[in-house]
Amino acid sequence: GESVGLHLPTLSVQEGDNSIINCAYSNSASDYFIWYKQESGKGPQFIIDIRSNMDKRQGQRVTVLLNKTVKHLSLQIAATQPGDSAVYFCAEKGNSSYKLIFGSGTRLLVRP
Amino acid sequence: DTGVSQDPRHKITKRGQNVTFRCDPISEHNRLYWYRQTLGQGPEFLTYFQNEAQLEKSRLLSDRFSAERPKGSFSTLEIQRTEQGDSAMYLCASSLGTGYNSPLHFGNGTRLTVT
């Protein structure tokens, strides 16, 4: 079936550096994408979303890039902080559907 | 805190017992979702409500699982005759919107352990 996956299961970065978390999706009909952050023992926390009619969206310290040609999504975190350490999930939603499909996650470790 | 609230946070039960979880969505959110998450995996969709109507159910939701949202506000998820494979984190989420694209806001889940 259609799926969302991630290239790297674990990403380790130095505090203050920028982080880039990548995600590949396979459903070309997906029209909405979300990045979530999940800390241990907590539910996923919404970070940023992007619709398929956009290729870039910025938030506070975060940027999401969408490349529909190669079906690739990325999350950029500027000036990574220890509090950014968590598992990050990308999720996609198909056209005319309310169901979000999640990938398996990337763990971000921030070194002090 | 006016986020999504789930109760209980943890539940340990013996195989074969029935369990029920409750979810209180963000006030005025008309959409409510249940997801299941196992260790190291992303959440898997179980079911979706718009107001009190259950509009979509996953094939993962066997006949032992039932979800309700009787008044379009809180929701319950019941698992009958629990099995060890039901051990997981059960997440509830809600969203507000009339179109298809609105972010889901998740609660902190109910962790179920079936012994």
mmCIF file of C-alpha atoms in Angstrom:
data_model
loop_
_atom_site.group_PDB
_atom_site.id
_atom_site.type_symbol
_atom_site.label_atom_id
_atom_site.label_comp_id
_atom_site.label_asym_id
_atom_site.label_seq_id
_atom_site.Cartn_x
_atom_site.Cartn_y
_atom_site.Cartn_z
ATOM 1 C CA GLY A 1 0.000 0.000 0.000
ATOM 2 C CA GLU A 2 0.987 3.641 -0.017
ATOM 3 C CA SER A 3 3.511 4.517 2.644
ATOM 4 C CA VAL A 4 5.571 7.293 4.103
ATOM 5 C CA GLY A 5 9.150 6.539 5.044
ATOM 6 C CA LEU A 6 12.245 8.235 6.366
ATOM 7 C CA HIS A 7 15.810 8.002 5.113
ATOM 8 C CA LEU A 8 17.627 8.052 8.468
ATOM 9 C CA PRO A 9 16.427 6.418 11.667
ATOM 10 C CA THR A 10 18.775 8.467 13.903
ATOM 11 C CA LEU A 11 20.313 11.895 13.427
ATOM 12 C CA SER A 12 22.917 13.287 15.827
ATOM 13 C CA VAL A 13 23.750 16.999 15.660
ATOM 14 C CA GLN A 14 25.767 19.475 17.667
ATOM 15 C CA GLU A 15 23.841 22.014 19.662
ATOM 16 C CA GLY A 16 23.565 25.214 17.642
ATOM 17 C CA ASP A 17 23.888 23.488 14.275
ATOM 18 C CA ASN A 18 21.063 23.179 11.797
ATOM 19 C CA SER A 19 19.231 19.849 11.471
ATOM 20 C CA ILE A 20 17.652 18.391 8.368
ATOM 21 C CA ILE A 21 15.251 15.473 8.647
ATOM 22 C CA ASN A 22 14.142 13.851 5.420
ATOM 23 C CA CYS A 23 11.060 11.912 4.414
ATOM 24 C CA ALA A 24 10.011 10.147 1.237
ATOM 25 C CA TYR A 25 6.400 9.528 0.386
ATOM 26 C CA SER A 26 4.990 7.236 -2.249
ATOM 27 C CA ASN A 27 1.429 8.445 -2.790
ATOM 28 C CA SER A 28 1.515 11.049 -5.526
ATOM 29 C CA ALA A 29 -2.118 11.873 -4.701
ATOM 30 C CA SER A 30 -1.227 13.106 -1.204
ATOM 31 C CA ASP A 31 -2.066 16.767 -0.875
ATOM 32 C CA TYR A 32 -1.271 17.613 2.734
ATOM 33 C CA PHE A 33 1.790 16.911 4.861
ATOM 34 C CA ILE A 34 2.556 17.429 8.517
ATOM 35 C CA TRP A 35 5.638 17.141 10.692
ATOM 36 C CA TYR A 36 5.202 16.017 14.278
ATOM 37 C CA LYS A 37 7.616 15.902 17.205
ATOM 38 C CA GLN A 38 7.197 13.200 19.827
ATOM 39 C CA GLU A 39 8.958 13.180 23.168
ATOM 40 C CA SER A 40 9.153 10.113 25.333
ATOM 41 C CA GLY A 41 5.842 9.327 27.032
ATOM 42 C CA LYS A 42 3.943 12.001 25.158
ATOM 43 C CA GLY A 43 1.721 12.181 22.124
ATOM 44 C CA PRO A 44 2.889 13.645 18.809
ATOM 45 C CA GLN A 45 3.109 17.421 18.863
ATOM 46 C CA PHE A 46 2.235 19.399 15.734
ATOM 47 C CA ILE A 47 5.206 21.339 14.341
ATOM 48 C CA ILE A 48 4.333 22.550 10.878
ATOM 49 C CA ASP A 49 2.210 21.602 7.890
ATOM 50 C CA ILE A 50 2.299 22.232 4.170
ATOM 51 C CA ARG A 51 -0.191 21.815 1.371
ATOM 52 C CA SER A 52 0.732 20.353 -1.974
ATOM 53 C CA ASN A 53 0.284 23.681 -3.758
ATOM 54 C CA MET A 54 3.309 25.024 -1.842
ATOM 55 C CA ASP A 55 6.966 24.031 -1.912
ATOM 56 C CA LYS A 56 8.171 25.805 1.205
ATOM 57 C CA ARG A 57 6.742 26.982 4.471
ATOM 58 C CA GLN A 58 8.498 28.579 7.419
ATOM 59 C CA GLY A 59 7.696 28.637 11.086
ATOM 60 C CA GLN A 60 9.630 29.613 14.147
ATOM 61 C CA ARG A 61 13.105 28.033 13.645
ATOM 62 C CA VAL A 62 11.576 25.408 11.358
ATOM 63 C CA THR A 63 11.162 25.180 7.613
ATOM 64 C CA VAL A 64 9.400 22.475 5.649
ATOM 65 C CA LEU A 65 10.314 21.850 2.028
ATOM 66 C CA LEU A 66 8.170 19.836 -0.345
ATOM 67 C CA ASN A 67 9.460 18.470 -3.641
ATOM 68 C CA LYS A 68 6.550 16.852 -5.412
ATOM 69 C CA THR A 69 8.660 15.861 -8.405
ATOM 70 C CA VAL A 70 10.638 13.360 -6.361
ATOM 71 C CA LYS A 71 8.024 12.965 -3.611
ATOM 72 C CA HIS A 72 10.322 14.226 -0.902
ATOM 73 C CA LEU A 73 9.641 16.198 2.256
ATOM 74 C CA SER A 74 12.175 17.689 4.640
ATOM 75 C CA LEU A 75 12.148 19.461 7.973
ATOM 76 C CA GLN A 76 14.883 21.943 8.705
ATOM 77 C CA ILE A 77 15.484 23.060 12.284
ATOM 78 C CA ALA A 78 17.682 26.107 12.721
ATOM 79 C CA ALA A 79 20.062 26.450 15.667
ATOM 80 C CA THR A 80 19.151 23.074 17.124
ATOM 81 C CA GLN A 81 18.654 23.077 20.883
ATOM 82 C CA PRO A 82 18.710 20.254 23.473
ATOM 83 C CA GLY A 83 14.927 20.596 23.748
ATOM 84 C CA ASP A 84 14.658 19.571 20.100
ATOM 85 C CA SER A 85 15.786 16.043 20.969
ATOM 86 C CA ALA A 86 12.848 13.800 20.141
ATOM 87 C CA VAL A 87 11.472 11.496 17.461
ATOM 88 C CA TYR A 88 10.177 13.297 14.408
ATOM 89 C CA PHE A 89 7.457 11.905 12.161
ATOM 90 C CA CYS A 90 6.273 13.042 8.797
ATOM 91 C CA ALA A 91 2.699 12.257 7.892
ATOM 92 C CA GLU A 92 0.747 12.514 4.673
ATOM 93 C CA LYS A 93 -2.899 12.716 3.824
ATOM 94 C CA GLY A 94 -4.401 11.627 0.575
ATOM 95 C CA ASN A 95 -6.766 13.739 -1.456
ATOM 96 C CA SER A 96 -10.364 13.515 -0.260
ATOM 97 C CA SER A 97 -9.328 11.674 2.887
ATOM 98 C CA TYR A 98 -9.215 12.599 6.550
ATOM 99 C CA LYS A 99 -6.704 9.887 7.420
ATOM 100 C CA LEU A 100 -3.080 10.770 8.181
ATOM 101 C CA ILE A 101 -0.492 8.120 7.329
ATOM 102 C CA PHE A 102 2.669 8.263 9.418
ATOM 103 C CA GLY A 103 6.185 7.135 8.700
ATOM 104 C CA SER A 104 8.306 5.235 11.207
ATOM 105 C CA GLY A 105 10.164 8.265 12.580
ATOM 106 C CA THR A 106 13.646 9.722 12.916
ATOM 107 C CA ARG A 107 15.258 10.170 16.291
ATOM 108 C CA LEU A 108 17.092 13.486 16.654
ATOM 109 C CA LEU A 109 19.849 13.601 19.264
ATOM 110 C CA VAL A 110 21.342 16.967 20.134
ATOM 111 C CA ARG A 111 24.883 16.852 21.533
ATOM 112 C CA PRO A 112 25.774 19.603 24.027
ATOM 113 C CA ASP B 1 -4.435 23.096 29.650
ATOM 114 C CA THR B 2 -7.131 22.864 26.974
ATOM 115 C CA GLY B 3 -5.483 20.168 24.887
ATOM 116 C CA VAL B 4 -6.730 16.674 24.131
ATOM 117 C CA SER B 5 -7.173 14.709 27.339
ATOM 118 C CA GLN B 6 -7.002 10.923 27.600
ATOM 119 C CA ASP B 7 -7.828 8.688 30.516
ATOM 120 C CA PRO B 8 -6.333 6.561 31.917
ATOM 121 C CA ARG B 9 -2.675 7.218 31.103
ATOM 122 C CA HIS B 10 -1.759 3.622 31.798
ATOM 123 C CA LYS B 11 -3.768 0.420 31.903
ATOM 124 C CA ILE B 12 -2.545 -3.056 32.764
ATOM 125 C CA THR B 13 -4.999 -5.855 32.161
ATOM 126 C CA LYS B 14 -5.028 -9.598 31.897
ATOM 127 C CA ARG B 15 -5.628 -11.312 28.595
ATOM 128 C CA GLY B 16 -9.301 -11.812 27.953
ATOM 129 C CA GLN B 17 -10.469 -8.811 29.943
ATOM 130 C CA ASN B 18 -12.310 -5.844 28.464
ATOM 131 C CA VAL B 19 -10.907 -2.328 28.675
ATOM 132 C CA THR B 20 -12.319 1.095 27.867
ATOM 133 C CA PHE B 21 -10.435 4.309 27.218
ATOM 134 C CA ARG B 22 -11.797 7.823 27.177
ATOM 135 C CA CYS B 23 -10.815 10.825 25.079
ATOM 136 C CA ASP B 24 -11.875 14.417 25.578
ATOM 137 C CA PRO B 25 -11.004 16.442 22.481
ATOM 138 C CA ILE B 26 -10.187 20.110 22.313
ATOM 139 C CA SER B 27 -13.378 22.030 22.906
ATOM 140 C CA GLU B 28 -15.331 22.731 19.719
ATOM 141 C CA HIS B 29 -13.224 20.381 17.601
ATOM 142 C CA ASN B 30 -15.682 18.513 15.419
ATOM 143 C CA ARG B 31 -13.293 15.763 14.298
ATOM 144 C CA LEU B 32 -11.905 13.043 16.483
ATOM 145 C CA TYR B 33 -9.465 10.268 15.629
ATOM 146 C CA TRP B 34 -8.095 7.177 17.308
ATOM 147 C CA TYR B 35 -4.622 5.890 16.482
ATOM 148 C CA ARG B 36 -2.509 3.054 17.825
ATOM 149 C CA GLN B 37 1.250 3.235 18.222
ATOM 150 C CA THR B 38 3.707 0.463 19.009
ATOM 151 C CA LEU B 39 7.271 1.020 20.139
ATOM 152 C CA GLY B 40 9.478 2.526 17.457
ATOM 153 C CA GLN B 41 6.667 2.909 14.957
ATOM 154 C CA GLY B 42 4.549 5.768 13.771
ATOM 155 C CA PRO B 43 0.910 5.974 14.810
ATOM 156 C CA GLU B 44 -1.516 3.805 12.835
ATOM 157 C CA PHE B 45 -4.991 5.061 12.036
ATOM 158 C CA LEU B 46 -7.871 3.203 13.680
ATOM 159 C CA THR B 47 -11.007 5.278 13.238
ATOM 160 C CA TYR B 48 -12.390 8.748 12.627
ATOM 161 C CA PHE B 49 -15.483 10.656 13.779
ATOM 162 C CA GLN B 50 -17.007 13.812 12.461
ATOM 163 C CA ASN B 51 -19.259 15.016 15.236
ATOM 164 C CA GLU B 52 -21.052 11.852 16.398
ATOM 165 C CA ALA B 53 -20.769 9.987 13.094
ATOM 166 C CA GLN B 54 -18.062 7.353 12.686
ATOM 167 C CA LEU B 55 -17.038 7.928 9.073
ATOM 168 C CA GLU B 56 -14.025 5.703 8.613
ATOM 169 C CA LYS B 57 -12.622 2.568 10.221
ATOM 170 C CA SER B 58 -9.329 0.850 9.545
ATOM 171 C CA ARG B 59 -9.044 -2.841 8.805
ATOM 172 C CA LEU B 60 -6.890 -2.854 11.967
ATOM 173 C CA LEU B 61 -10.067 -2.285 13.946
ATOM 174 C CA SER B 62 -11.220 -5.855 14.452
ATOM 175 C CA ASP B 63 -14.664 -6.728 15.740
ATOM 176 C CA ARG B 64 -13.218 -6.744 19.267
ATOM 177 C CA PHE B 65 -12.726 -2.993 19.001
ATOM 178 C CA SER B 66 -15.549 -0.492 19.178
ATOM 179 C CA ALA B 67 -15.475 3.267 19.353
ATOM 180 C CA GLU B 68 -18.235 5.699 20.126
ATOM 181 C CA ARG B 69 -18.763 9.427 20.266
ATOM 182 C CA PRO B 70 -22.377 9.617 21.376
ATOM 183 C CA LYS B 71 -22.846 13.365 21.724
ATOM 184 C CA GLY B 72 -20.152 14.543 19.382
ATOM 185 C CA SER B 73 -17.891 15.528 22.254
ATOM 186 C CA PHE B 74 -15.897 12.885 24.194
ATOM 187 C CA SER B 75 -15.198 9.474 22.737
ATOM 188 C CA THR B 76 -14.599 6.005 24.127
ATOM 189 C CA LEU B 77 -12.609 3.135 22.673
ATOM 190 C CA GLU B 78 -13.422 -0.325 24.006
ATOM 191 C CA ILE B 79 -11.388 -3.456 23.439
ATOM 192 C CA GLN B 80 -13.110 -6.721 24.277
ATOM 193 C CA ARG B 81 -11.330 -9.969 25.099
ATOM 194 C CA THR B 82 -7.925 -8.309 25.051
ATOM 195 C CA GLU B 83 -4.958 -10.131 23.530
ATOM 196 C CA GLN B 84 -1.256 -9.592 24.128
ATOM 197 C CA GLY B 85 -0.985 -8.134 20.645
ATOM 198 C CA ASP B 86 -3.256 -5.304 21.729
ATOM 199 C CA SER B 87 -0.470 -3.932 23.932
ATOM 200 C CA ALA B 88 0.303 -0.501 22.534
ATOM 201 C CA MET B 89 -0.166 3.212 23.059
ATOM 202 C CA TYR B 90 -3.655 4.325 22.059
ATOM 203 C CA LEU B 91 -3.680 7.926 20.910
ATOM 204 C CA CYS B 92 -6.614 10.225 20.435
ATOM 205 C CA ALA B 93 -6.487 13.344 18.286
ATOM 206 C CA SER B 94 -8.907 16.070 17.336
ATOM 207 C CA SER B 95 -9.109 18.740 14.689
ATOM 208 C CA LEU B 96 -11.330 21.574 13.640
ATOM 209 C CA GLY B 97 -12.277 22.302 10.097
ATOM 210 C CA THR B 98 -14.730 21.938 7.315
ATOM 211 C CA GLY B 99 -12.245 20.964 4.623
ATOM 212 C CA TYR B 100 -9.887 18.037 4.416
ATOM 213 C CA ASN B 101 -6.702 19.776 5.499
ATOM 214 C CA SER B 102 -6.397 20.688 9.142
ATOM 215 C CA PRO B 103 -3.751 19.530 11.607
ATOM 216 C CA LEU B 104 -4.510 16.842 14.156
ATOM 217 C CA HIS B 105 -3.759 17.644 17.775
ATOM 218 C CA PHE B 106 -2.899 14.581 19.824
ATOM 219 C CA GLY B 107 -3.341 13.696 23.455
ATOM 220 C CA ASN B 108 -0.623 11.949 25.456
ATOM 221 C CA GLY B 109 -2.214 8.570 24.952
ATOM 222 C CA THR B 110 -3.242 5.574 27.024
ATOM 223 C CA ARG B 111 -0.581 2.916 27.300
ATOM 224 C CA LEU B 112 -2.147 -0.539 27.412
ATOM 225 C CA THR B 113 -0.249 -3.568 28.647
ATOM 226 C CA VAL B 114 -1.936 -6.945 28.302
ATOM 227 C CA THR B 115 -0.360 -9.655 30.441
#
